[in-house]
Coordinates of C-alpha atoms in Angstrom, one line a residue:
M5 CA 2.6 16.0 -18.0
R6 CA 3.6 12.1 -17.9
I7 CA 3.3 10.1 -15.0
K8 CA 6.7 9.6 -13.3
S9 CA 5.7 7.5 -10.1
V10 CA 3.1 5.8 -8.3
Q11 CA 3.6 4.9 -4.6
A12 CA 1.1 3.4 -2.2
W13 CA 1.3 2.7 1.5
W14 CA -0.6 0.8 4.2
V15 CA -1.0 3.9 6.8
Q16 CA -2.3 2.7 10.1
I17 CA -2.9 5.4 12.6
P18 CA -3.5 4.4 16.3
I19 CA -6.8 5.5 18.0
E20 CA -6.6 6.8 21.6
T21 CA -8.1 4.2 23.9
D22 CA -10.5 6.5 25.4
R23 CA -11.7 7.4 21.9
Q24 CA -12.1 3.9 20.5
H25 CA -15.9 2.9 19.8
V26 CA -17.3 -0.6 19.3
S27 CA -19.8 -1.6 16.7
D28 CA -20.5 -4.6 14.5
F29 CA -17.2 -4.1 13.1
G30 CA -15.7 -4.9 16.7
R31 CA -13.7 -2.2 18.6
L32 CA -11.9 0.1 16.1
R33 CA -8.3 0.6 17.5
T34 CA -6.6 2.1 14.4
F35 CA -7.7 3.9 11.4
D36 CA -6.4 2.2 8.1
A37 CA -6.3 3.3 4.4
A38 CA -4.2 2.6 1.3
I39 CA -2.8 6.2 0.4
V40 CA -1.2 6.9 -2.9
R41 CA 1.1 9.4 -4.4
I42 CA 1.4 10.1 -7.9
E43 CA 4.0 12.5 -9.3
T44 CA 4.5 13.7 -12.8
D45 CA 7.6 14.5 -14.8
D46 CA 7.0 18.1 -14.3
G47 CA 7.0 17.7 -10.4
L48 CA 3.2 17.8 -9.8
V49 CA 1.9 15.4 -6.9
G50 CA -1.6 14.0 -6.7
W51 CA -2.8 12.1 -3.6
G52 CA -5.4 9.4 -3.5
E53 CA -7.0 7.1 -1.5
G54 CA -8.4 3.5 -1.9
K55 CA -10.5 1.4 0.8
N56 CA -11.7 -2.1 1.3
A57 CA -12.8 -1.8 5.0
A58 CA -14.2 0.4 7.8
G59 CA -11.4 1.8 9.9
S60 CA -9.5 -0.8 11.3
A61 CA -11.9 -3.9 10.1
G62 CA -9.6 -4.8 7.2
Q63 CA -6.1 -5.6 5.8
Y64 CA -4.5 -3.4 3.3
G65 CA -1.4 -5.3 2.2
T66 CA -2.7 -6.8 -1.0
L67 CA -4.5 -3.6 -2.0
C68 CA -1.2 -1.6 -1.6
H69 CA 0.7 -4.6 -3.6
L70 CA -1.7 -4.1 -6.6
L71 CA -1.0 -0.4 -6.6
N72 CA 2.7 -0.7 -6.3
H73 CA 3.5 -3.5 -8.5
E74 CA 0.6 -4.1 -11.0
F75 CA -1.3 -1.1 -11.8
G76 CA 1.4 1.5 -10.8
P77 CA 4.0 0.3 -13.1
A78 CA 1.3 0.1 -16.2
L79 CA 0.9 3.8 -15.5
I80 CA 4.5 5.2 -15.9
G81 CA 4.8 7.4 -18.9
R82 CA 1.1 7.8 -19.5
N83 CA -0.4 11.4 -19.7
A84 CA -2.0 12.3 -16.3
D85 CA -4.8 14.2 -18.1
D86 CA -6.3 11.1 -19.8
I87 CA -8.2 10.1 -16.5
T88 CA -11.2 8.8 -18.2
F89 CA -9.3 6.5 -20.1
I90 CA -6.9 5.3 -17.6
W91 CA -10.0 4.4 -15.5
E92 CA -11.3 2.3 -18.5
D93 CA -7.9 0.7 -19.1
L94 CA -7.1 -0.5 -15.7
Y95 CA -11.1 -1.7 -15.6
N96 CA -10.9 -3.6 -18.8
G97 CA -7.2 -5.0 -18.6
V98 CA -6.0 -7.0 -21.4
R99 CA -9.0 -6.2 -23.3
S100 CA -8.9 -2.3 -23.0
Q101 CA -8.0 -1.4 -26.5
T102 CA -10.8 -3.9 -27.9
A103 CA -13.3 -2.2 -25.7
A104 CA -12.3 1.3 -26.6
R105 CA -12.8 0.3 -30.3
Q106 CA -16.2 -1.3 -29.6
G107 CA -17.4 1.2 -27.4
H108 CA -18.5 -0.9 -24.6
S109 CA -17.0 -2.1 -21.4
M110 CA -15.2 -5.7 -21.4
P111 CA -13.8 -6.1 -18.0
E112 CA -11.8 -8.6 -16.5
L113 CA -13.5 -11.2 -14.3
S114 CA -11.8 -9.4 -11.1
R115 CA -13.6 -6.3 -11.9
R116 CA -14.8 -5.4 -8.5
G117 CA -13.7 -5.1 -5.0
L118 CA -9.7 -4.4 -4.7
T119 CA -9.5 -3.8 -8.4
I120 CA -11.9 -0.8 -8.1
A121 CA -10.6 0.3 -4.7
A122 CA -7.2 0.6 -6.5
I123 CA -8.9 2.6 -9.6
S124 CA -10.1 4.7 -7.1
A125 CA -7.2 5.8 -5.4
I126 CA -5.4 6.5 -8.8
D127 CA -8.4 8.4 -10.2
I128 CA -8.6 10.8 -7.3
A129 CA -4.9 11.4 -7.5
L130 CA -5.3 12.2 -11.1
W131 CA -8.0 14.7 -10.6
D132 CA -5.7 16.2 -7.9
I133 CA -3.0 16.6 -10.4
R134 CA -5.3 18.1 -13.1
G135 CA -6.3 20.8 -10.8
K136 CA -3.2 21.6 -9.9
A137 CA -1.9 21.6 -13.3
E138 CA -4.7 24.1 -14.3
G139 CA -4.8 26.2 -11.1
K140 CA -8.4 25.3 -10.3
P141 CA -10.2 23.3 -7.6
V142 CA -11.4 20.0 -8.9
W143 CA -15.0 21.3 -8.4
Q144 CA -14.6 23.7 -11.0
L145 CA -13.2 21.1 -13.5
L146 CA -16.5 19.1 -12.8
G147 CA -18.4 22.1 -13.9
G148 CA -18.9 24.5 -11.2
R149 CA -20.3 24.1 -7.5
K150 CA -23.7 24.9 -6.2
A151 CA -22.2 26.8 -3.1
D152 CA -19.2 27.7 -1.3
R153 CA -20.7 26.0 2.0
L154 CA -22.7 22.9 2.2
P155 CA -24.8 21.2 5.2
A156 CA -23.0 18.7 7.1
Y157 CA -24.3 15.9 9.3
A158 CA -22.4 14.3 12.3
S159 CA -21.7 10.7 11.8
G160 CA -21.3 8.6 14.9
G161 CA -23.7 7.4 17.5
W162 CA -23.0 4.2 19.5
A163 CA -24.1 4.9 22.9
D164 CA -26.5 3.1 24.6
A165 CA -30.3 4.2 25.3
D166 CA -29.3 6.0 28.3
G167 CA -26.3 7.7 26.9
I168 CA -27.2 8.4 23.2
G169 CA -29.2 11.5 23.9
E170 CA -26.2 13.2 25.5
Q171 CA -23.6 11.9 22.9
L172 CA -25.6 13.1 19.8
L173 CA -26.2 16.6 21.7
G174 CA -22.7 16.7 22.2
Y175 CA -22.4 16.6 18.3
V176 CA -25.0 19.4 18.0
E177 CA -23.4 21.6 20.2
Q178 CA -19.8 20.9 18.7
G179 CA -20.2 22.1 15.3
G180 CA -24.1 23.4 15.2
F181 CA -25.2 20.4 13.1
Q182 CA -28.7 20.2 12.5
A183 CA -28.5 16.4 11.4
V184 CA -26.7 13.6 13.2
K185 CA -26.4 9.7 12.5
M186 CA -26.5 6.9 14.8
R187 CA -25.5 3.3 14.5
V188 CA -28.4 0.5 15.0
G189 CA -28.4 -3.1 13.9
V190 CA -26.9 -6.4 15.0
M191 CA -24.6 -4.5 17.3
D192 CA -27.6 -4.0 19.5
G193 CA -28.8 -7.8 19.5
R194 CA -32.5 -7.0 18.7
P195 CA -34.2 -4.5 16.6
H196 CA -36.3 -3.3 19.7
I197 CA -33.3 -2.5 21.5
S198 CA -32.2 -0.4 18.5
A199 CA -35.6 1.4 18.4
E200 CA -35.2 2.2 22.2
R201 CA -32.0 3.8 21.4
V202 CA -33.7 5.7 18.5
R203 CA -36.6 6.8 20.5
A204 CA -34.3 8.0 23.4
A205 CA -32.4 10.0 20.8
R206 CA -35.4 11.7 19.2
K207 CA -36.6 12.8 22.8
A208 CA -33.2 14.1 23.5
L209 CA -33.0 16.2 20.3
G210 CA -36.5 17.3 19.9
P211 CA -38.3 17.5 16.5
S212 CA -35.8 20.0 15.0
V213 CA -32.7 17.8 14.2
D214 CA -32.7 15.4 11.8
I215 CA -31.7 11.8 12.6
M216 CA -30.2 9.3 10.2
V217 CA -29.9 5.6 11.2
D218 CA -27.3 3.0 10.0
A219 CA -27.6 -0.8 10.2
H220 CA -24.2 -1.3 8.4
G221 CA -26.1 -4.2 6.4
T222 CA -26.8 -6.2 9.4
Y223 CA -30.5 -6.6 9.5
T224 CA -32.6 -9.3 7.4
V225 CA -35.5 -8.0 5.4
A226 CA -37.9 -9.0 8.0
E227 CA -35.8 -7.3 10.8
A228 CA -35.4 -4.1 9.0
K229 CA -39.1 -4.1 8.5
Q230 CA -39.9 -4.7 12.2
F231 CA -37.4 -1.9 13.3
A232 CA -38.9 0.5 10.8
R233 CA -42.5 0.0 12.2
M234 CA -41.1 0.5 15.9
V235 CA -39.6 3.8 14.7
E236 CA -41.9 5.1 12.2
D237 CA -43.0 8.0 14.5
C238 CA -39.5 9.3 15.2
N239 CA -39.6 11.4 11.7
L240 CA -36.2 9.8 10.6
Y241 CA -33.9 11.4 7.7
W242 CA -33.0 8.1 6.4
F243 CA -32.5 4.4 7.0
E244 CA -28.9 3.6 5.8
E245 CA -27.8 0.2 4.8
P246 CA -30.7 -1.6 6.3
V247 CA -29.7 -5.2 4.7
V248 CA -26.8 -6.6 3.0
A249 CA -25.7 -4.8 -0.1
D250 CA -26.0 -8.2 -2.2
D251 CA -29.8 -8.3 -1.4
K252 CA -31.0 -5.5 -3.7
P253 CA -34.3 -7.1 -4.0
G254 CA -34.8 -7.2 -0.3
M255 CA -33.8 -3.6 -0.2
A256 CA -36.5 -2.9 -2.8
D257 CA -39.0 -4.8 -1.1
L258 CA -38.2 -2.9 2.3
R259 CA -38.3 0.5 0.2
S260 CA -41.7 -0.3 -1.0
S261 CA -43.2 -1.1 2.6
C262 CA -41.4 1.6 4.3
A263 CA -42.1 5.2 5.0
I264 CA -38.5 5.9 6.0
P265 CA -36.1 7.1 3.2
I266 CA -33.7 4.2 2.3
A267 CA -29.9 5.1 1.8
T268 CA -27.4 2.9 0.5
G269 CA -24.2 2.3 -1.6
E270 CA -21.0 2.7 0.4
S271 CA -20.6 -1.3 -0.2
E272 CA -21.2 -0.8 -3.9
A273 CA -18.3 -0.3 -6.7
T274 CA -19.2 1.2 -10.0
R275 CA -22.0 2.9 -12.0
Y276 CA -23.3 -0.6 -13.1
A277 CA -24.3 -1.3 -9.3
F278 CA -25.9 2.0 -8.7
R279 CA -27.9 1.4 -12.0
D280 CA -29.2 -1.8 -10.5
L281 CA -30.0 -0.1 -7.4
A282 CA -32.0 2.9 -9.5
V283 CA -33.8 0.5 -11.7
L284 CA -35.1 -2.1 -8.9
R285 CA -36.6 1.2 -6.9
A286 CA -34.2 0.0 -3.7
A287 CA -33.0 3.3 -2.5
D288 CA -33.7 7.1 -2.3
I289 CA -30.2 8.2 -1.5
L290 CA -27.3 7.0 -3.2
Q291 CA -24.0 6.7 -1.0
P292 CA -21.0 6.1 -3.2
D293 CA -17.7 6.0 -1.6
P294 CA -15.0 7.8 -3.6
A295 CA -12.3 5.4 -2.4
F296 CA -14.5 2.5 -3.1
C297 CA -16.7 2.9 -5.8
G298 CA -14.3 4.2 -8.5
G299 CA -13.0 7.7 -7.6
I300 CA -14.2 11.0 -8.5
T301 CA -15.0 9.8 -12.2
E302 CA -17.2 7.3 -11.2
A303 CA -18.7 9.0 -8.4
M304 CA -19.8 11.7 -10.7
R305 CA -21.4 9.3 -13.2
I306 CA -23.3 7.7 -10.2
A307 CA -24.4 11.3 -9.2
N308 CA -25.7 11.7 -12.8
L309 CA -27.8 8.5 -12.4
A310 CA -29.1 9.8 -9.1
S311 CA -30.4 12.8 -11.1
A312 CA -31.9 11.0 -13.8
F313 CA -33.8 8.7 -11.3
N314 CA -34.9 11.6 -9.3
L315 CA -33.0 10.2 -6.3
R316 CA -30.7 12.0 -4.0
L317 CA -26.9 11.9 -3.6
A318 CA -25.0 11.8 0.2
P319 CA -21.4 10.2 -0.5
H320 CA -20.0 7.9 2.3
L321 CA -17.3 9.9 3.6
W322 CA -16.1 7.9 6.7
A323 CA -12.5 7.8 5.3
G324 CA -9.3 9.5 5.2
A325 CA -8.6 13.0 4.0
P326 CA -8.0 12.4 0.2
C327 CA -11.4 10.4 0.0
F328 CA -12.9 13.1 2.3
F329 CA -11.6 16.0 0.0
A330 CA -12.8 14.3 -3.1
G331 CA -16.2 13.9 -1.5
L332 CA -16.6 17.9 -0.7
H333 CA -15.8 18.3 -4.5
I334 CA -18.2 15.8 -5.7
C335 CA -21.2 17.1 -3.4
A336 CA -20.2 20.7 -4.6
A337 CA -20.4 19.9 -8.2
A338 CA -23.5 17.3 -8.3
P339 CA -26.9 18.8 -8.5
A340 CA -28.3 15.8 -6.7
S341 CA -26.1 16.0 -3.7
V342 CA -27.7 17.1 -0.5
I343 CA -25.6 16.8 2.7
V344 CA -21.8 15.9 3.6
E345 CA -21.0 13.1 6.1
Y346 CA -18.5 14.4 8.8
S347 CA -17.3 11.7 11.0
L348 CA -17.3 12.4 14.9
G349 CA -16.2 9.1 15.8
A350 CA -12.2 9.4 16.2
N351 CA -11.0 9.7 12.8
P352 CA -7.3 10.3 12.6
M353 CA -6.9 9.3 8.9
I354 CA -8.8 12.6 8.2
H355 CA -7.6 15.1 10.8
M356 CA -3.9 14.0 11.0
L357 CA -3.3 13.6 7.4
S358 CA -4.5 17.0 6.5
S359 CA -2.1 20.0 7.8
E360 CA -5.1 22.3 7.6
K361 CA -7.8 22.1 10.0
I362 CA -11.1 20.5 9.0
C363 CA -14.1 21.8 10.9
V364 CA -17.9 22.5 10.5
S365 CA -19.2 25.8 11.7
D366 CA -23.4 26.3 11.9
G367 CA -23.6 22.8 10.6
M368 CA -22.0 23.8 7.2
I369 CA -18.6 22.7 5.9
A370 CA -16.5 25.1 3.6
I371 CA -15.8 23.9 -0.2
P372 CA -12.0 24.2 -0.7
E373 CA -10.8 26.9 -2.9
S374 CA -7.4 25.9 -3.6
P375 CA -6.2 24.1 -6.8
G376 CA -6.7 20.3 -7.0
L377 CA -8.2 18.6 -3.8
G378 CA -7.3 21.5 -2.0
L379 CA -5.6 19.1 0.5
Q380 CA -2.3 19.8 2.1
I381 CA -0.9 16.5 3.1
N382 CA 1.2 16.0 6.1
E383 CA 3.6 13.6 4.9
E384 CA 5.3 13.3 8.0
I385 CA 2.2 11.5 9.4
I386 CA 2.5 9.1 6.2
E387 CA 6.3 8.5 7.1
K388 CA 5.3 7.8 10.7
Y389 CA 2.5 5.4 10.4
A390 CA 3.2 3.6 7.2
R391 CA 3.2 -0.2 7.8
R392 CA 6.8 -1.5 6.6

């Protein structure tokens, strides 16, 4: 089962004007991702995804070049089953053989960012291939699953104080969700405006629906504390990315002074960054993004960290179909996982790339049963929307 080809595309799918939303990332007019296809010499095909931005907030040309012209060619002829050691070899670069002999990582200087995004795409595709080769879903290869359906939360929430209640109630009605997430932070200008929106949401939803808030890392520590005090009676499920990911001590300071559970990690790559979050006691819920943190291999290592530190896992899955499906398998196989993110903002990269409909019923989402990721890619969509 040798790798025969690796091909990546910058896929850019337009979002209908009436479904576009505005946040601190600006107006999202397209949904972009690096989608990778890996084929073996016996005809098995795996699909993966790498990302370096949210929605249309970034450029993917460099990431695709890295996949197509540097990492991809280095994989030709390798055994597709060597998932862990392909990961380590790409991470350690020219010192990979020395690192293997010594038993510890010796990564190159560019060990994070686009490097890990590219490794993530490759890793997800290789797990897809292994599952198809063995005729098993990825969750089974990871040790089994906790359930065949898992709770999901509706992720969106950009409306102002007058409209946020109606928007979130629409989410609840659409899929029977018992948990919803709304955006706060610099998009509102001042913390008290975000707090007014949260209070309006709680009033509309009542006490039985969980509410998460996501600041996208835009508050200062002082602003995050101020906001948290203003919404302390709203019984929030978590406060996500309250401050910039680079300020882990600030995150820890906030967590120690705040009764709301802190969630973070979508901007973090590798188990090492999540180790630091855990050791600093900076978070209650870890949120690795499979298309950025290092793929399924690394996400499971992070899940083990969460378990070891008595934390919870809720992967960031505002992404395309390969990343989303990878997240379903991770959540199914990780004892520390608690809930699945399901985007209810316009996300054509999930729904148009998957040939089968993805939906939530009674607030629960089914875990795929088919071999590999269980994803049937619509290759016509890739052909239509790949940038040339």
